[in-house]
Short mmCIF file of C-alpha atoms in Angstrom, two decimals:
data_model
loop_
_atom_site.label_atom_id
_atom_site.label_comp_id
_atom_site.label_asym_id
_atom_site.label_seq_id
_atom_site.Cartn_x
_atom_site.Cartn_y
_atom_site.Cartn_z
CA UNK A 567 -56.88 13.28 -9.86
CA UNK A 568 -55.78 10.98 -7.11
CA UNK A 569 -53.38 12.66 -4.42
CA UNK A 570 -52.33 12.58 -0.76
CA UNK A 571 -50.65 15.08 1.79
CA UNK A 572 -48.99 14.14 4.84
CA UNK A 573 -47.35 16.16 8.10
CA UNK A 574 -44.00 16.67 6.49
CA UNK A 575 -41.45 15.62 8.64
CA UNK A 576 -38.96 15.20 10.21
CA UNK A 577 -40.88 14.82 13.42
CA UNK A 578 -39.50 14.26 16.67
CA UNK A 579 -41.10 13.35 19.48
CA UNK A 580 -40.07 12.21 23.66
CA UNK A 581 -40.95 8.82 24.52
CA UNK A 582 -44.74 8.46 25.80
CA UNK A 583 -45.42 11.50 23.91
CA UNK A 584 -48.80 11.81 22.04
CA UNK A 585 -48.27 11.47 18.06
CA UNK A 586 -50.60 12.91 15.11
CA UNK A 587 -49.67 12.83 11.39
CA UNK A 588 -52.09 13.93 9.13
CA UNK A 589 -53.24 13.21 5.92
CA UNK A 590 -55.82 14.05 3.67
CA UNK A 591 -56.35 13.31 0.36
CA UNK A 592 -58.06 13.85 -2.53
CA UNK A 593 -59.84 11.78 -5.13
CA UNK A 594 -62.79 10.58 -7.04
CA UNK A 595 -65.14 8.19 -5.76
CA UNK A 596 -64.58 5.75 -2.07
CA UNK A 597 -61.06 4.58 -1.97
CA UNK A 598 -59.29 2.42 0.46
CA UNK A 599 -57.10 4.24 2.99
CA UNK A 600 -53.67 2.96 4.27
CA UNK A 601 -51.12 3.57 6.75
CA UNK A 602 -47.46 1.92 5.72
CA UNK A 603 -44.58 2.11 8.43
CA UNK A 604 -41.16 1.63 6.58
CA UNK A 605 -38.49 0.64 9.46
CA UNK A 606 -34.90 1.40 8.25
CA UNK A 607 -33.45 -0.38 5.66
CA UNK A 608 -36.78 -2.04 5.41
CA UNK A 609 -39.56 -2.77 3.02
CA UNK A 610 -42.96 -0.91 3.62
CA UNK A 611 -45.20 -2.48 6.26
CA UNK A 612 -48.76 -2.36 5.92
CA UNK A 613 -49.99 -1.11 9.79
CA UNK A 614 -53.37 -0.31 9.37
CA UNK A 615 -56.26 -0.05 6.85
CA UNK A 616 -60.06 1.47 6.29
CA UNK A 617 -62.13 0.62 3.50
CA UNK A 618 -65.25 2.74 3.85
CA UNK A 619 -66.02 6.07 5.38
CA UNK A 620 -66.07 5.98 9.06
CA UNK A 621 -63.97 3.06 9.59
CA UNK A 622 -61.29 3.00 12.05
CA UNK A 623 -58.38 0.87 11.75
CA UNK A 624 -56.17 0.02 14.46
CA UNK A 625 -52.87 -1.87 14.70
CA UNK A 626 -49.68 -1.94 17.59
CA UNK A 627 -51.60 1.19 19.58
CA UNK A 628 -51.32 3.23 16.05
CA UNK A 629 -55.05 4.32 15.43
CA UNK A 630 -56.89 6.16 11.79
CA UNK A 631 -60.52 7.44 11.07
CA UNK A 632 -61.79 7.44 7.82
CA UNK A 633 -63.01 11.09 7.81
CA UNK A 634 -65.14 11.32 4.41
CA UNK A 635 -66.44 15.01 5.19
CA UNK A 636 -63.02 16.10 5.98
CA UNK A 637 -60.90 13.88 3.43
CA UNK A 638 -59.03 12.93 6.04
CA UNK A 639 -57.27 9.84 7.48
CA UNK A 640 -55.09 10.99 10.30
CA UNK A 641 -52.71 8.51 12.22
CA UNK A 642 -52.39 9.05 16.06
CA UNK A 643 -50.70 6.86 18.76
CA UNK A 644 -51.47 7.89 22.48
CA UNK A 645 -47.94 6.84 23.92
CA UNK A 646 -44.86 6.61 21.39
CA UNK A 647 -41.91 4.67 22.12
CA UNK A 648 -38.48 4.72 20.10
CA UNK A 649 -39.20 0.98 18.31
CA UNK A 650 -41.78 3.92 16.76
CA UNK A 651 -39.08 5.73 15.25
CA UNK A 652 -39.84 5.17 11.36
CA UNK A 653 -40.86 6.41 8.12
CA UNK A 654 -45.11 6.64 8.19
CA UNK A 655 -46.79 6.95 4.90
CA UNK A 656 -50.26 7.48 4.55
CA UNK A 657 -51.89 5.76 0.84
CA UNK A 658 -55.30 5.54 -0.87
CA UNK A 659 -55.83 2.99 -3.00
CA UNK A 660 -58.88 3.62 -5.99
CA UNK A 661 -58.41 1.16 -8.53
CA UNK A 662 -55.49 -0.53 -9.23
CA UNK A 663 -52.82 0.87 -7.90
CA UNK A 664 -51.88 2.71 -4.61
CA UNK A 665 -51.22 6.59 -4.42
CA UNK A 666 -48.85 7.50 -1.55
CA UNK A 667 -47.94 10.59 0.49
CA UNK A 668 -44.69 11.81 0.72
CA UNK A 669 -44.01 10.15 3.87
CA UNK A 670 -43.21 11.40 7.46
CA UNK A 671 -40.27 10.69 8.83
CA UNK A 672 -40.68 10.10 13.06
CA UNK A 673 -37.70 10.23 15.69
CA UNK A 674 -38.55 9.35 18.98
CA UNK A 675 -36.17 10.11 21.36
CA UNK A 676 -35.89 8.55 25.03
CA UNK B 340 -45.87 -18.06 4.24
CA UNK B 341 -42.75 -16.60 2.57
CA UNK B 342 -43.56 -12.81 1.41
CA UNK B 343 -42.78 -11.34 -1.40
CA UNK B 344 -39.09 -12.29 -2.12
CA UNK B 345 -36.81 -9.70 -3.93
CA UNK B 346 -32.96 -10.70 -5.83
CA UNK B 347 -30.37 -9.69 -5.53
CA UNK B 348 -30.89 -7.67 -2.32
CA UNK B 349 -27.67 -5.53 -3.34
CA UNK B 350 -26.54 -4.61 -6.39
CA UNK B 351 -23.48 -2.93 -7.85
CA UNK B 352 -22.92 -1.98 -11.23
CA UNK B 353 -20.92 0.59 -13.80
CA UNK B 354 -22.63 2.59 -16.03
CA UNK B 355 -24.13 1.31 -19.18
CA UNK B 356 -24.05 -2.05 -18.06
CA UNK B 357 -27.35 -4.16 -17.92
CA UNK B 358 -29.01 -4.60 -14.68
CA UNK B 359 -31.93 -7.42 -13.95
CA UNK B 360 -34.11 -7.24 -10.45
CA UNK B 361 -36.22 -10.26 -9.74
CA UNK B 362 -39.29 -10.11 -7.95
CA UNK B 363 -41.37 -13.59 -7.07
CA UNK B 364 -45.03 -12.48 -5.63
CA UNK B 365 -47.34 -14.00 -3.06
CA UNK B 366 -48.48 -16.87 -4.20
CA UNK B 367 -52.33 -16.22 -5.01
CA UNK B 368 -52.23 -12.29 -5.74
CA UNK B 369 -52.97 -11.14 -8.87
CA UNK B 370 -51.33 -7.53 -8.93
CA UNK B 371 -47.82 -7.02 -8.43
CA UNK B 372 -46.24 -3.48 -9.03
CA UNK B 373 -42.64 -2.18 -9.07
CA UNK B 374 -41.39 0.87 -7.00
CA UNK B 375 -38.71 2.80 -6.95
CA UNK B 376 -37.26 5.21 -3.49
CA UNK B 377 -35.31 7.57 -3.41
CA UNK B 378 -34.44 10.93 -1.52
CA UNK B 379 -34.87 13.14 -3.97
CA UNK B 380 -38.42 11.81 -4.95
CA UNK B 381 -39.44 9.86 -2.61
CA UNK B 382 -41.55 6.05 -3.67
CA UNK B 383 -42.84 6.58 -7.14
CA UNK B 384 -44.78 3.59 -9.21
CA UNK B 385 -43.08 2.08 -12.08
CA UNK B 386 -45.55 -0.29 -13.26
CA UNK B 387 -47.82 -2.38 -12.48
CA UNK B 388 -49.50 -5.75 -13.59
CA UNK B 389 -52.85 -7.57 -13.15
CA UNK B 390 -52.83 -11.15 -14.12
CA UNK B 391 -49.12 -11.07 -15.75
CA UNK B 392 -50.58 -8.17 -17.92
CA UNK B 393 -49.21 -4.74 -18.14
CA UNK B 394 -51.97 -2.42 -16.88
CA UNK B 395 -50.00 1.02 -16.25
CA UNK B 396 -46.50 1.62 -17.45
CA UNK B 397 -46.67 5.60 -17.11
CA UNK B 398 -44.62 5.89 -14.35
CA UNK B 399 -41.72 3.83 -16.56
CA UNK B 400 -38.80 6.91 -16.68
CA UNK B 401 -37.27 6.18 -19.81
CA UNK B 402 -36.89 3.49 -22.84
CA UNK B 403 -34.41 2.10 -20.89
CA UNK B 404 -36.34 0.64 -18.43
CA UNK B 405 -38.41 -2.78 -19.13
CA UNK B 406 -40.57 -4.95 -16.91
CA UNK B 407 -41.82 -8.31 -18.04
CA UNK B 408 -44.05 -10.95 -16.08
CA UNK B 409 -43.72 -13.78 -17.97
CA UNK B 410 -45.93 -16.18 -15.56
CA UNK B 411 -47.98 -15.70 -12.22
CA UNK B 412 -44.39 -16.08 -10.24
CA UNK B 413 -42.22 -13.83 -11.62
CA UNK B 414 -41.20 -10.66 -12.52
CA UNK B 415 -38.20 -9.22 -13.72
CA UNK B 416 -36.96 -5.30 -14.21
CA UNK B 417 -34.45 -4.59 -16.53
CA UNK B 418 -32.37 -1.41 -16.88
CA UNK B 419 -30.34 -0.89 -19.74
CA UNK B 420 -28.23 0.94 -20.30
CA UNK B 421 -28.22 2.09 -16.34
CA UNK B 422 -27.19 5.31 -15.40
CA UNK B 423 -25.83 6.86 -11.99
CA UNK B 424 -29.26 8.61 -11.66
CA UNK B 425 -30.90 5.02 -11.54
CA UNK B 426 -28.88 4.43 -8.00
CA UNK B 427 -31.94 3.83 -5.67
CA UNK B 428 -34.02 1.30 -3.64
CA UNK B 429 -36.36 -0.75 -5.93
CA UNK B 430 -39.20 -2.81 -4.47
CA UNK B 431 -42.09 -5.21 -5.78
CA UNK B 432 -45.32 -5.90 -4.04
CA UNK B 433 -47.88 -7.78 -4.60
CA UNK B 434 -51.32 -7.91 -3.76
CA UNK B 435 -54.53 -9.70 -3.81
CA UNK B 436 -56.99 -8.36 -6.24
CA UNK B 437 -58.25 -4.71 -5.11
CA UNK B 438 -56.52 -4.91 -1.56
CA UNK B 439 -53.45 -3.73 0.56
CA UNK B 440 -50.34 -4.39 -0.99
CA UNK B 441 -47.38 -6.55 0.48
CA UNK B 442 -43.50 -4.97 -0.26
CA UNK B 443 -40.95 -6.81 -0.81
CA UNK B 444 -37.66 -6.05 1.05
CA UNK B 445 -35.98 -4.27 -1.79
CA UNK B 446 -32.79 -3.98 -4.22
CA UNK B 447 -30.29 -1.02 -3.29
CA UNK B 448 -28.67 -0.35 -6.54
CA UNK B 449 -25.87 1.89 -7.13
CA UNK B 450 -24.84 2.93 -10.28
CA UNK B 451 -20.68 4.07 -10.56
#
């Protein structure tokens, strides 16, 4: 079946401190990849997508690959700040619906 | 463009009383899909539908939880009779056929 893991958080991290969270996933087939950033007592946000293998999406200094040899779709941001601080979840979407990770929460301290 | 528009934002109830959440979708997408957060379990999928039609319901807890989408621009999600264990954030989000999908801003409910 369809899953995703995710760096399980909480992470914390200094201002202008490098940040990875990683995902990889599993599943059948090419699905669509997604980063969400949910901001506190917030909705989900989409921040970045890839559709096929190799893709990079990019979005507010927040960067992905599409890693098809590796499963892997891992968000990284060269210079945090604390408007960063969030929860980050990682989602593949094959078919109809979307199949999230468990989400990482990030603290960014100043 | 107004997003996807959630009501009531906040809701407090007793248990075994009725609850309704309203959803009203992008105007244009053809898959909206109901969520539910909370600590314990963190977003799970409800339901969702493609072209007002039920397509997956397995995420539904229990018999006491119904969705309907009677037309393209609106959705409702009734709980009755709620329990305290239903207390969490609900959202809808829409999206446009096979594509990311836009969250609404939510319903806290809290079941006494």
């Amino acid at each position: 079946g369809n899953s995703v893991t995710q760096t399980e958080g909480p992470v914390t991290l200094s201002e202008e401190a490098f940040l990875t969270i990683n995902c990889t996933y599993t599943a059948t087939g090419y699905p669509s990849l997604f980063w969400y950033v949910q901001y506190p007592g917030e909705g989900l946000q989409l921040l970045l997508k890839a559709t096929k293998a190799d893709d990079k999406g990019s979005n507010k200094g927040f960067e992905a690959t599409y890693r098809k040899e590796t499963t892997s779709f891992h968000l990284e941001k060269g210079s945090v700040q604390v408007s960063d601080s969030a929860v980050y979840f990682c989602a593949l979407r094959n078919g109809g619906k979307l199949i999230f990770g468990q989400g990482t929460e990030l603290s960014v301290k100043p | 463009d107004a997003g996807v528009i959630q009501s009531p934002r906040h809701e407090v109830t007793e248990m075994g009383q009725e609850v309704t959440l309203r959803c009203k979708p992008i105007s244009g997408h053809d898959y909206l899909f109901w969520y539910r957060q909370t600590m314990m379990r963190g977003l799970e999928l409800l339901i969702y539908f493609n072209n007002n039609v039920p397509i997956d319901d397995s995420g539904m807890p229990e018999d006491r939880f119904s969705a309907k989408m009677p037309n393209a621009s609106f959705s409702t999600l009734k709980i009755q009779p709620s329990e305290p264990r239903d207390s969490a954030v609900y959202f809808c989000a829409s999206s446009p056929g096979n594509n990311e999908q836009f969250f609404g801003p939510g319903t806290r409910l809290t079941v006494l």
